[in-house]
Coordinates of C-alpha atoms in Angstrom, one line a residue:
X1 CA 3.0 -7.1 -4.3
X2 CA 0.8 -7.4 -7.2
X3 CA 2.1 -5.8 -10.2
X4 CA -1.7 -4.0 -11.1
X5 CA -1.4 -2.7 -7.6
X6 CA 2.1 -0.7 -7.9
X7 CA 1.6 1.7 -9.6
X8 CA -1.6 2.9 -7.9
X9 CA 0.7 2.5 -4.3
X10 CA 3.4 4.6 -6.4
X11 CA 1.2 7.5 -7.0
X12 CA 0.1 7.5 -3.8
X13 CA 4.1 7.9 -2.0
X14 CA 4.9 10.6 -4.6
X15 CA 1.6 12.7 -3.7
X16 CA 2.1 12.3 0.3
X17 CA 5.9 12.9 0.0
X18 CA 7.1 14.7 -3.4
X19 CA 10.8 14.3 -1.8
X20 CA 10.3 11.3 -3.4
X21 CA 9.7 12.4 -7.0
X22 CA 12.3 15.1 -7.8
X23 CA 16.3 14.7 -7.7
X24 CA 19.7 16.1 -8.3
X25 CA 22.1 18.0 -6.4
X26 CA 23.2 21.7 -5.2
X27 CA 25.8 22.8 -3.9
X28 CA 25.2 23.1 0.0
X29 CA 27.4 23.7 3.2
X30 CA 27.6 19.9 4.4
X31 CA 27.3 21.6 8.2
X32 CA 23.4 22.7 7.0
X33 CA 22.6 19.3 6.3
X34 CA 22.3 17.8 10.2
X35 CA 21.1 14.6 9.9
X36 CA 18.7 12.6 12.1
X37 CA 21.4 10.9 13.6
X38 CA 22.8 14.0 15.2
X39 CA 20.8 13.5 18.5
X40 CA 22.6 9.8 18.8
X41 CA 24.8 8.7 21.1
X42 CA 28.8 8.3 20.7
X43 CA 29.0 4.6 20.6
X44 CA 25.7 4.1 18.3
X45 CA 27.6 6.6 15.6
X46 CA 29.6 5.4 12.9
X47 CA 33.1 7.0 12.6
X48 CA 32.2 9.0 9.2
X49 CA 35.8 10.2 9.0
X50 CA 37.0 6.3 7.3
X51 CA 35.7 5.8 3.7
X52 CA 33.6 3.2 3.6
X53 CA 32.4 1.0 0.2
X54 CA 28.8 0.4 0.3
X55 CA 26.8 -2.3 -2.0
X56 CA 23.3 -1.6 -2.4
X57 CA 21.3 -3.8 -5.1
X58 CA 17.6 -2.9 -5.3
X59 CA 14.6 -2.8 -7.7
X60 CA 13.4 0.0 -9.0
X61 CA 10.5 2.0 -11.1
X62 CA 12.3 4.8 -12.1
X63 CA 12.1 5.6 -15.6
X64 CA 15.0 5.8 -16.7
X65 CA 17.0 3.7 -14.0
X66 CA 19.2 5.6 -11.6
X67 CA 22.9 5.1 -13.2
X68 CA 25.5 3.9 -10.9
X69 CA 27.6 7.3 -11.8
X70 CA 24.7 9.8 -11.1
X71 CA 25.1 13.4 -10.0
X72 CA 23.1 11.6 -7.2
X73 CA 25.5 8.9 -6.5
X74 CA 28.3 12.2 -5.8
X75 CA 25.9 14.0 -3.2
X76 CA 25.6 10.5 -1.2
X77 CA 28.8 9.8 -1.5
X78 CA 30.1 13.4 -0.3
X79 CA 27.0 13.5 2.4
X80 CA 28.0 10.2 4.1
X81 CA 31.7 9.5 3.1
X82 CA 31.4 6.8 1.4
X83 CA 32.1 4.8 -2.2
X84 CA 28.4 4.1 -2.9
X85 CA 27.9 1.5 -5.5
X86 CA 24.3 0.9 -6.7
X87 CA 23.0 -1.5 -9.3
X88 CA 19.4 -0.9 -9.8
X89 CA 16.9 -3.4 -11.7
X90 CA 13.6 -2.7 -13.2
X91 CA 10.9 -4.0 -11.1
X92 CA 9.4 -6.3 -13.5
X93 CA 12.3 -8.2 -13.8
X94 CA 13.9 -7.8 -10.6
X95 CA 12.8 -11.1 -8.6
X96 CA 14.3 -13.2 -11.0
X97 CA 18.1 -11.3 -10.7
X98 CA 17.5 -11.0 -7.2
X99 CA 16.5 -14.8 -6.9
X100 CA 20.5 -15.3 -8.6
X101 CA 22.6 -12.7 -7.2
X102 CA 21.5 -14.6 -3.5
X103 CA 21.8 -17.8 -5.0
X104 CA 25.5 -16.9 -6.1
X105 CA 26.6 -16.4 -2.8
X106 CA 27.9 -12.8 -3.4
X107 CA 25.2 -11.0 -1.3
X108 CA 25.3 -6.9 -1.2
X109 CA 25.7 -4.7 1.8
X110 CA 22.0 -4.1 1.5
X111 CA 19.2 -5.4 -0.6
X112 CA 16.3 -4.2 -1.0
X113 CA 12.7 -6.0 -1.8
X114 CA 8.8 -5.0 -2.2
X115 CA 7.3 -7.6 0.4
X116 CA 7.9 -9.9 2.6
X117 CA 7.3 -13.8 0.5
X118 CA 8.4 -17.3 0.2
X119 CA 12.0 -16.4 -0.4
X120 CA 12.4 -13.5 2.2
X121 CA 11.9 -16.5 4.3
X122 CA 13.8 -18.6 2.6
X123 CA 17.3 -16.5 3.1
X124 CA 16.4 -14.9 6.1
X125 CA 16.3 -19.1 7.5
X126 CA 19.2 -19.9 5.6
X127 CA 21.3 -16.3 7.2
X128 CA 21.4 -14.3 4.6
X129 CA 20.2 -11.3 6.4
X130 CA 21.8 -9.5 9.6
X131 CA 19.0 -9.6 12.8
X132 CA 18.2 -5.8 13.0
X133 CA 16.8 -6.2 16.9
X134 CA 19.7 -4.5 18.3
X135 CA 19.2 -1.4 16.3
X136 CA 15.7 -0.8 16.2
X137 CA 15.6 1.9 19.2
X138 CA 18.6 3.6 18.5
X139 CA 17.4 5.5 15.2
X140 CA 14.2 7.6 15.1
X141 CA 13.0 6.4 12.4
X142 CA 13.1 3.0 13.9
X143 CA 11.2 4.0 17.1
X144 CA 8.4 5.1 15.1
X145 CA 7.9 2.0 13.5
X146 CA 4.5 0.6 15.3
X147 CA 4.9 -2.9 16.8
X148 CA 2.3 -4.8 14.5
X149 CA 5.0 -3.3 11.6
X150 CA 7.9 -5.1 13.1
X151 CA 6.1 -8.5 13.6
X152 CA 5.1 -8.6 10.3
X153 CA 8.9 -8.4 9.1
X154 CA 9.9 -11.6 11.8
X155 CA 11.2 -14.4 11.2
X156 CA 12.0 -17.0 14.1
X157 CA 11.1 -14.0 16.4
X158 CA 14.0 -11.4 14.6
X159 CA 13.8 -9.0 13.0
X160 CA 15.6 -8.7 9.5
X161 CA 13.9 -5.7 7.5
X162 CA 14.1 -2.1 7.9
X163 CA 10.0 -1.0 6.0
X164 CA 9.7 2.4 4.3
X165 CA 6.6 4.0 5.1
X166 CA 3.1 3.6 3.3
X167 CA 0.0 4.9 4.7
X168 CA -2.1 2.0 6.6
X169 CA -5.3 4.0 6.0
X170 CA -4.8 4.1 2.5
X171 CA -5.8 1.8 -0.2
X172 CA -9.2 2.0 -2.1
X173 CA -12.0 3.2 -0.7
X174 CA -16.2 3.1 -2.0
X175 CA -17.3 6.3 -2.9
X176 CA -20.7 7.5 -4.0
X177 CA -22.4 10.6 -5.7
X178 CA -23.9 12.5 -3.5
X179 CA -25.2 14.9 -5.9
X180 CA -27.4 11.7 -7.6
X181 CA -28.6 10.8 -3.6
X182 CA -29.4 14.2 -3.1
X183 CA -31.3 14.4 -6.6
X184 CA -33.2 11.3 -6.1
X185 CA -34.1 11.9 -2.1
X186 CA -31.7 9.0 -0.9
X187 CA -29.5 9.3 2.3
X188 CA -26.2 7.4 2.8
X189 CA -26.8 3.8 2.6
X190 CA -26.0 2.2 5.8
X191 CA -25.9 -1.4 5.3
X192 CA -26.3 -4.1 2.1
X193 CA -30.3 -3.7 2.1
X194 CA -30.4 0.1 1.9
X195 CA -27.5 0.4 -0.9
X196 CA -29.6 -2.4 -2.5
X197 CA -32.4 0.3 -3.1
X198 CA -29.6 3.1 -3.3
X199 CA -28.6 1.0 -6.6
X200 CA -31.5 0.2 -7.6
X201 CA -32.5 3.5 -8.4
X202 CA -29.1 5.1 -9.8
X203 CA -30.1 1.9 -12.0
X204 CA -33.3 2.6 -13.0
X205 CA -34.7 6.3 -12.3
X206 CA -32.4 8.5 -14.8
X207 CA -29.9 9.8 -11.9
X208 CA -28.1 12.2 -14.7
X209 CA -31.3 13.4 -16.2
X210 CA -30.3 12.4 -19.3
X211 CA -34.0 10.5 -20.3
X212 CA -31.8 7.6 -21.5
X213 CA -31.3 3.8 -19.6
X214 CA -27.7 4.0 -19.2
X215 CA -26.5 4.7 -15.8
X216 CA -25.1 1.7 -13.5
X217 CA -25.6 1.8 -10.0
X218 CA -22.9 -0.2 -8.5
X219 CA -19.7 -0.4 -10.0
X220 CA -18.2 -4.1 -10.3
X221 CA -15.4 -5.7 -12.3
X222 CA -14.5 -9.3 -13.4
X223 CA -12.5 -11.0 -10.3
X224 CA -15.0 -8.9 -8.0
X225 CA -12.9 -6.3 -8.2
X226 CA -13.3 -3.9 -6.5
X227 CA -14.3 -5.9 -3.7
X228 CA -17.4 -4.0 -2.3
X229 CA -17.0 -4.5 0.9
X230 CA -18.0 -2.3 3.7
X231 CA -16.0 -3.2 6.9
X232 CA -13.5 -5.0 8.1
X233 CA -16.3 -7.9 8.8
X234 CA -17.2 -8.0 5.3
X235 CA -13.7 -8.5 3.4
X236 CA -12.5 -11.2 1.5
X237 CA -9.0 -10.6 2.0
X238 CA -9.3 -9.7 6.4
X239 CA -9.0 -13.0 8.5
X240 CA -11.6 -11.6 11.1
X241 CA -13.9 -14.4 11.6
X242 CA -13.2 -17.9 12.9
X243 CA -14.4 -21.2 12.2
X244 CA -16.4 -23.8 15.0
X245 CA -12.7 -24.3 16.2
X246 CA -12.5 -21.0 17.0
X247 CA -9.3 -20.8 14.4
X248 CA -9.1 -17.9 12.3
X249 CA -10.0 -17.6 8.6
X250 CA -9.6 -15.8 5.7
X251 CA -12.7 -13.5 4.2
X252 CA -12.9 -15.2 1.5
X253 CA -15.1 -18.0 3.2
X254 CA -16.2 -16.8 5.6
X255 CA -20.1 -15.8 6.7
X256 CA -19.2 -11.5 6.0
X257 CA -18.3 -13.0 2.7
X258 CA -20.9 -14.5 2.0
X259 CA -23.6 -12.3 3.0
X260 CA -21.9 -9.9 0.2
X261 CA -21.8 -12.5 -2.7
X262 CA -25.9 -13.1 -1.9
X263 CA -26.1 -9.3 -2.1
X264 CA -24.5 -8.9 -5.2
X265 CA -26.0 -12.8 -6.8
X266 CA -29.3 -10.5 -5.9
X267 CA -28.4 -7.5 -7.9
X268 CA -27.1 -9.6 -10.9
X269 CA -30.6 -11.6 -11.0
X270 CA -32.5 -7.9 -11.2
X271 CA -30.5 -6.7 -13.7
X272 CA -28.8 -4.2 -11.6
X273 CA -25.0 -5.1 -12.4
X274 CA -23.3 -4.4 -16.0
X275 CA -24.2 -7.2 -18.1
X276 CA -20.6 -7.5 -19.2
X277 CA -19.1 -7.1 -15.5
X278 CA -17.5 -10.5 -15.1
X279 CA -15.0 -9.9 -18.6
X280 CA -15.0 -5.6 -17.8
X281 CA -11.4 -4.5 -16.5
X282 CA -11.3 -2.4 -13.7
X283 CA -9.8 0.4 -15.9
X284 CA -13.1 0.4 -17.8
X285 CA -14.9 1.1 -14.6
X286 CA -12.8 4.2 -14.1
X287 CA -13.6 5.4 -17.5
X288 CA -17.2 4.6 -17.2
X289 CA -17.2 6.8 -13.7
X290 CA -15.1 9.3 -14.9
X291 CA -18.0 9.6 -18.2
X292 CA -21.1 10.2 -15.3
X293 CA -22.6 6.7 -16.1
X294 CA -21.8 4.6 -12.8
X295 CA -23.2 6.0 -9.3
X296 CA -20.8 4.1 -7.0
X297 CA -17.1 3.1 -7.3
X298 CA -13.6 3.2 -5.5
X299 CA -10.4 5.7 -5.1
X300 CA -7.8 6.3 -2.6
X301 CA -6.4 9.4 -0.6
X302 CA -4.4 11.7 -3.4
X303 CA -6.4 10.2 -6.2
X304 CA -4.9 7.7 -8.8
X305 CA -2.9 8.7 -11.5
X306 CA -3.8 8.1 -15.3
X307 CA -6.4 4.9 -14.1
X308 CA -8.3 6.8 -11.5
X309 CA -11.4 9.2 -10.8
X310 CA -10.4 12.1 -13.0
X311 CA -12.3 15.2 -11.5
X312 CA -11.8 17.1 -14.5
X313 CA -13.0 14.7 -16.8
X314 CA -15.9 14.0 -14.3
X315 CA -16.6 17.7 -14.0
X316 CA -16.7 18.3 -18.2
X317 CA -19.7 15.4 -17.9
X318 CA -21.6 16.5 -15.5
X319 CA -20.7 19.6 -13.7
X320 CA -22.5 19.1 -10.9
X321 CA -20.8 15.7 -10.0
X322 CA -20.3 15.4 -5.9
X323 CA -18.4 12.5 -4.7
X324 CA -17.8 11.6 -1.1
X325 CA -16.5 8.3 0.9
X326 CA -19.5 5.3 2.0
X327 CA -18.6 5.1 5.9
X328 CA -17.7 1.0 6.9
X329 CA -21.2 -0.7 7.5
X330 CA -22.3 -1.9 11.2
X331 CA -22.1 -5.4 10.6
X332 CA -24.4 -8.5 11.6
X333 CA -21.9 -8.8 14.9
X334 CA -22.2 -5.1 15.5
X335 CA -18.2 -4.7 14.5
X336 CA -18.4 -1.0 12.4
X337 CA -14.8 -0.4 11.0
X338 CA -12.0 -0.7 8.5
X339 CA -9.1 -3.0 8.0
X340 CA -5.9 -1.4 9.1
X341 CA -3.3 -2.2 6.2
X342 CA 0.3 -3.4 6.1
X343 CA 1.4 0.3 6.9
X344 CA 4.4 0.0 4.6
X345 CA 6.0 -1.2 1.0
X346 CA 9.4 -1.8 0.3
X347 CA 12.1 -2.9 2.8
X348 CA 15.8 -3.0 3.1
X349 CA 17.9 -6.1 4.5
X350 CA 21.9 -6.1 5.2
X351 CA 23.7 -9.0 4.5
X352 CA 24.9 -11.1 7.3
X353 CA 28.3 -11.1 6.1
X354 CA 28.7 -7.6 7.9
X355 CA 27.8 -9.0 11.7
X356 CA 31.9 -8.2 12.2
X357 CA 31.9 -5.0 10.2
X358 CA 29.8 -2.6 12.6
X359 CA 31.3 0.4 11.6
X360 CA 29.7 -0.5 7.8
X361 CA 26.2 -1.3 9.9
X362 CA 26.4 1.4 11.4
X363 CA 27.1 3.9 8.4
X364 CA 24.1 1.8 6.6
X365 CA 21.6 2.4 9.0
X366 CA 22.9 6.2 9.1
X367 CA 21.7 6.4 5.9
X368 CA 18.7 5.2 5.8
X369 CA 18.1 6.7 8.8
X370 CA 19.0 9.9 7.1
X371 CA 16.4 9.8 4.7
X372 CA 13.5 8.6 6.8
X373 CA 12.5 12.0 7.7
X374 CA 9.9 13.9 7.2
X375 CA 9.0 17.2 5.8
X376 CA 6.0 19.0 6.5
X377 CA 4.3 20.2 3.3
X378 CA 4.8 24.0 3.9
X379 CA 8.4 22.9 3.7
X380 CA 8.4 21.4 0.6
X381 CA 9.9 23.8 -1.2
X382 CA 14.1 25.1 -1.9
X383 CA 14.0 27.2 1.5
X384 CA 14.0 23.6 3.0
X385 CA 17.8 22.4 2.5
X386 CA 17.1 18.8 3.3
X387 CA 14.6 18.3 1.0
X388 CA 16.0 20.8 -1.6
X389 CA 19.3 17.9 -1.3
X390 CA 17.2 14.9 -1.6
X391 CA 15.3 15.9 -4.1
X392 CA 18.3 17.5 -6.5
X393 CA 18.0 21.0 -6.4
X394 CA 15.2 23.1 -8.0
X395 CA 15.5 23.8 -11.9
X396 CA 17.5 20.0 -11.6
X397 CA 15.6 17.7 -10.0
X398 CA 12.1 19.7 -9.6
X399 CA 10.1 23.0 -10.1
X400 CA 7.7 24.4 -7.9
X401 CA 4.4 24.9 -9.6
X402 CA 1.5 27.0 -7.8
X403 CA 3.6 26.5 -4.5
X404 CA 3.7 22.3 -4.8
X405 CA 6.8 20.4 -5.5
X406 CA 6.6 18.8 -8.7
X407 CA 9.6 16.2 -10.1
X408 CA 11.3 16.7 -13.5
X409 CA 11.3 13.3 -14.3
X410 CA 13.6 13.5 -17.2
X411 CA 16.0 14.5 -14.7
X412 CA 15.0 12.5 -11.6
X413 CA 16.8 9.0 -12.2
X414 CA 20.4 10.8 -12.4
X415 CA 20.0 13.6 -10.0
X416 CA 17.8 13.0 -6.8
X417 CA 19.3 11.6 -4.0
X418 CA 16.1 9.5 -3.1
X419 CA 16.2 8.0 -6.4
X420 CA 18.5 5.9 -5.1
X421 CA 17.7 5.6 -1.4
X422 CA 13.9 5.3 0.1
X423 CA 13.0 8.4 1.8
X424 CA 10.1 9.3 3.9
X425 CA 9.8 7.6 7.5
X426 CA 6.5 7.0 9.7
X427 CA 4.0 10.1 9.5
X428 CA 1.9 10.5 12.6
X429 CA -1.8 11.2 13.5
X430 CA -2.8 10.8 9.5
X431 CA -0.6 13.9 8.2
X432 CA -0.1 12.7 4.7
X433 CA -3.6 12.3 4.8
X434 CA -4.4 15.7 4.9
X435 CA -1.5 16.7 3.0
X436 CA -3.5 15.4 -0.2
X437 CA -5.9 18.4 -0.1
X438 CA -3.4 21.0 -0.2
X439 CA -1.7 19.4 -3.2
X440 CA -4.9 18.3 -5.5
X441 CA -5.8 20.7 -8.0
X442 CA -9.5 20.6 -8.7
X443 CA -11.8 21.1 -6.8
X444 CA -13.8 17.8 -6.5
X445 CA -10.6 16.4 -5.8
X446 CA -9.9 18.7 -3.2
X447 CA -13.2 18.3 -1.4
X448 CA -13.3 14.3 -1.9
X449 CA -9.5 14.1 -0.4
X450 CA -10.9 16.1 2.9
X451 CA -13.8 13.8 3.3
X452 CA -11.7 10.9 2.9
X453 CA -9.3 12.3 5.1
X454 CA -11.6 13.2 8.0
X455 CA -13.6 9.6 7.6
X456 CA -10.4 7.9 7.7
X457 CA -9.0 9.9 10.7
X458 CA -11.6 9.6 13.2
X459 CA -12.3 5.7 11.8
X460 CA -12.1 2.7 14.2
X461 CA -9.9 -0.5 12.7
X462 CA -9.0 -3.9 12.8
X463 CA -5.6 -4.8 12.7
X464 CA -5.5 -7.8 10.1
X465 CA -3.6 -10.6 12.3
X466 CA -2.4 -12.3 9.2
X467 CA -0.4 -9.0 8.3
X468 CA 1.9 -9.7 12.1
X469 CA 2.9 -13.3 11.1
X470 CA 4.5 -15.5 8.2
X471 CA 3.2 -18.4 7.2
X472 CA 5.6 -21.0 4.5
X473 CA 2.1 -22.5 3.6
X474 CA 0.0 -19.3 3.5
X475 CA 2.5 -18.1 0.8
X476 CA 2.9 -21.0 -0.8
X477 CA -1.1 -21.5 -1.4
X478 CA -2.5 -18.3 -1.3
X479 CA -2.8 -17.3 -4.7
X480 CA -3.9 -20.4 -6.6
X481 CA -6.6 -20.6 -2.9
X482 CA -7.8 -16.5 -3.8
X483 CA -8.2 -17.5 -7.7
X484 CA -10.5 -20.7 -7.2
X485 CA -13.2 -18.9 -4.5
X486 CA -12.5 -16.0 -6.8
X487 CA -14.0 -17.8 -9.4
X488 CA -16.5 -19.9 -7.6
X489 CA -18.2 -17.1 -6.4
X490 CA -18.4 -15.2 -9.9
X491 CA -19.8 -18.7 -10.6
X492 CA -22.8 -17.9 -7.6
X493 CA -23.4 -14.3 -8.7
X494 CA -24.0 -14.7 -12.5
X495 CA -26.1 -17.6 -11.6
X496 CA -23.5 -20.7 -12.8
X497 CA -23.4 -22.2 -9.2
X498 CA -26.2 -21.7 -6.8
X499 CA -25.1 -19.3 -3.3
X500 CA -26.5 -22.4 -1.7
X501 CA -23.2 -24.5 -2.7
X502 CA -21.4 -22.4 -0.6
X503 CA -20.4 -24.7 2.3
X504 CA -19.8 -27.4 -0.4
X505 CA -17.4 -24.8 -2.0
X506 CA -15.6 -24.1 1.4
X507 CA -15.2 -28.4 1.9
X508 CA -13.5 -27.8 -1.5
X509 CA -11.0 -25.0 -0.6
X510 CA -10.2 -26.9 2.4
X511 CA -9.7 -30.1 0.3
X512 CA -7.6 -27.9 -2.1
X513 CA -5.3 -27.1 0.8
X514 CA -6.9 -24.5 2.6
X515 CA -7.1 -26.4 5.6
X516 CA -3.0 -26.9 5.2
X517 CA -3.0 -22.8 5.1
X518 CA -5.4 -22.0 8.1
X519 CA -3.3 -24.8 10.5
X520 CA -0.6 -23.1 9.9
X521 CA -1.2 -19.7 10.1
X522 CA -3.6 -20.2 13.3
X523 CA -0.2 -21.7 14.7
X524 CA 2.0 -19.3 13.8
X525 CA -0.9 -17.0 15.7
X526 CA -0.1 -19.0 18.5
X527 CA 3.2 -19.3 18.7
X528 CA 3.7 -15.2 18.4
X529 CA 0.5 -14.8 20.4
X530 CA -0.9 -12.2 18.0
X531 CA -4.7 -11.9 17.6
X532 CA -7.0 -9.7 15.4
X533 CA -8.0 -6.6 17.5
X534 CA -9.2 -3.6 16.8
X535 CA -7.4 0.2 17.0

């Protein structure tokens, strides 16, 4: 996952699911904690009356890191009955130690990793990992995994990683000010012509009423970042179109693509973009926004933290400041939709060397299984013993302030239970969603997490094929394949490298390896007979 993107994902979890930002335990009756497993079968159940060591070496952003001796590390161990030992690594460093404990041979009970790459493959080929197909309908958090989840975790056709939730129908999303259409007689721009004249005059016609030249109608930031695109047809990073072969392709070259970099090669040539937008970070943008001075940008459901739209900050600028979401476009195919995303981050494996320990399995998968459960907002309080455990007791772990759970961070790393262990399973029909409007505390904030959430609910979308399959060579090439049309096609909008190039830049991404990528993943398509479809 990339590193710029984490912490906005982060922010995200701990809004939908503060169990996942507080910690430290109380002292409660062990029979008032009845676990998910409860409703299991005999034979599935571990026998919780043996002791059992478990090993579990993960990363980690908690700030400090959870200690292996925590007042968290007690409550687990008394919970499940077991001599739980944790070593925890900083995220930023974590590959690299990961990369040598498996090379060392001495593989923990459970490891745990951000996303599937190169070397998930790697040791999941070499039998590293225990197959997890035998287990995946006997938990409930398991059965609520959706399908296109699980094939995106197989290797060889097995499965070897257990995901931890993260809203598929999150993610940035464009967002305009309504109060500047409204002022300026505009409606909701429907495709890349009418934004065109939607930017052109939050560009040029004073939208703030301040008599000065110094509004910006579209947001935009060096690596095309955000990508403005309005669809699932239009992305640079959804393989939705195919080539004269009728193979698949990524966004990045193909027609939707392109129809967006002539759109925006457009605006730069009429002096509608920032001058400076191909150097600007993305965190400038935000600032810009948050100041009143740029008409359209991005956020996600729950609002970013510290880099994001700050409603209060907004609201001091211009008081009158209304954002709401820009619905997907109806594209050139007549497609009208979103990309569906991953629909989790962060994963657990168990080493292989357990396949004649099933008791230990069994008391693993208890666990997480434990703390893949949900809890409705309205229980998110002490009253709620399950989430009052995981998340350390109030006064310890958290305090409730104006009814919302909020994390005593200071505390967190030594006292919450899920500090240590991922909690939160699958949430159905889009509750987290709506969950963000209760918790957000200003108003704009409130009323742009509603829209988002009833545009995002009712939405149709594309399930991204390329999410359901791994590919060696896709790994292997993606990156240095995203940075060179990444950079080609800043090339065509500030006018470097004319748009009509562009099939001459494609015949160069395939000579570059691209060709290597989209053979294989169109046969790893194949082979798992997965397609692109839309939900």
């Amino acid at each position: 996952m990339k590193k710029h993107f984490v912490s906005v994902l982060l922010s995200v979890a701990m809004t939908s699911s503060i169990v996942g930002c507080s910690g430290e335990q109380t002292a409660i009756p062990k029979e008032s904690l009845k676990t998910t497993t409860d409703s299991k079968t005999a034979d599935n159940k571990s026998d919780n009356n043996k002791k059992l060591t478990i090993n579990w070496f993960d990363g980690t952003w908690e700030n400090p890191v959870p200690p292996p001796d925590g007042e968290a590390v007690k409550a687990i161990n008394e919970k499940f009955n077991v001599d739980f030992k944790s070593q925890f690594i900083p995220f930023d460093t974590y590959d690299e130690k990961l990369a040598v404990k498996m090379a060392s041979g001495d593989i923990p009970d459970v490891i745990g990793m951000e996303e599937v790459n190169a070397n998930y493959l790697k040791w999941a080929k070499q039998g590293a990992f225990l197959p997890l197909d035998e287990f995946l309908k006997q938990y409930e958090s398991t059965k609520a995994v959706p399908d296109f989840v699980w094939d995106s975790l197989k290797v060889d056709g097995k499965v070897y990683g257990i995901p931890n939730y993260f809203s598929p129908k999150g993610g940035k999303k464009p967002l305009i000010r309504k109060d500047w259409l409204d002022k300026l007689g505009l409606k909701m721009p429907t495709n890349y012509d009418e934004l065109k004249q939607v930017v052109t005059a939050f560009t040029k016609n004073d939208p703030d009423g301040n008599g000065k030249d110094d509004t910006t109608g579209l947001g935009l930031s060096k690596g095309i970042y955000y990508d403005p695109s309005f669809g699932a047809y239009y992305s640079n990073t959804t393989w939705y179109h195919n080539n004269d072969s009728g193979q698949y392709i990524p966004g990045n070259i193909a027609k939707g693509n392109k129809e967006k970099i002539e759109f925006l090669a457009d605006l730069q040539k009429q002096g509608l973009l920032n001058k400076d937008w191909a150097i600007l970070a993305y965190k400038d943008v935000f600032k810009a926004f948050n100041a009143g001075k740029v008409g359209i940008w991005y956020e996600q459901p729950g609002l970013s933290t510290g880099n994001g739209i700050d409603f209060e900050t907004l609201k001091q600028n211009d008081p009158k400041a209304e954002v709401v979401p820009i619905p997907p476009f109806k594209a050139t195919d007549g497609s009208q939709g979103l990309t569906l995303g991953s629909g989790w981050y962060r994963m657990y494996m168990i080493s292989s060397k357990l396949k004649n320990d099933p008791e230990k399995v069994k008391r693993i998968l208890e666990m997480i299984d434990y703390f893949h459960k949900n809890v409705p907002l309205e229980e998110k309080n002490p009253k709620n013993e399950y989430f009052n455990w995981l998340n350390g007791g109030e006064g310890k772990g958290y305090k409730m302030i104006d009814g919302i759970a909020q994390p005593i961070p200071e505390n967190r790393s030594n006292v919450a239970p899920n500090a240590y262990i991922l909690d939160g399973g699958w949430v159905m029909n889009d509750e987290d969603l709506f969950q963000f409007t209760k918790t957000e505390k200003s108003a704009g904030g409130k009323q742009l997490n509603q829209a988002l959430a009833d545009m995002l609910h009712n939405m149709k979308y594309y399930i991204n094929p390329i999410n359901r399959i791994i590919s060696p060579t896709l790994m292997e090439k993606r990156d240095d394949l995203n940075k060179y049309i990444t950079d080609e096609t800043t090339k065509m909008i500030i006018g470097q490298r004319p748009v009509s190039d562009w099939d001459k830049m494609v015949q160069e991404f395939m000579a570059k390896g691209g060709k290597q990528m989209i053979d294989d993943v169109n046969k790893e398509l194949q082979a798992s007979k997965i397609q692109g479809e839309w939900k």
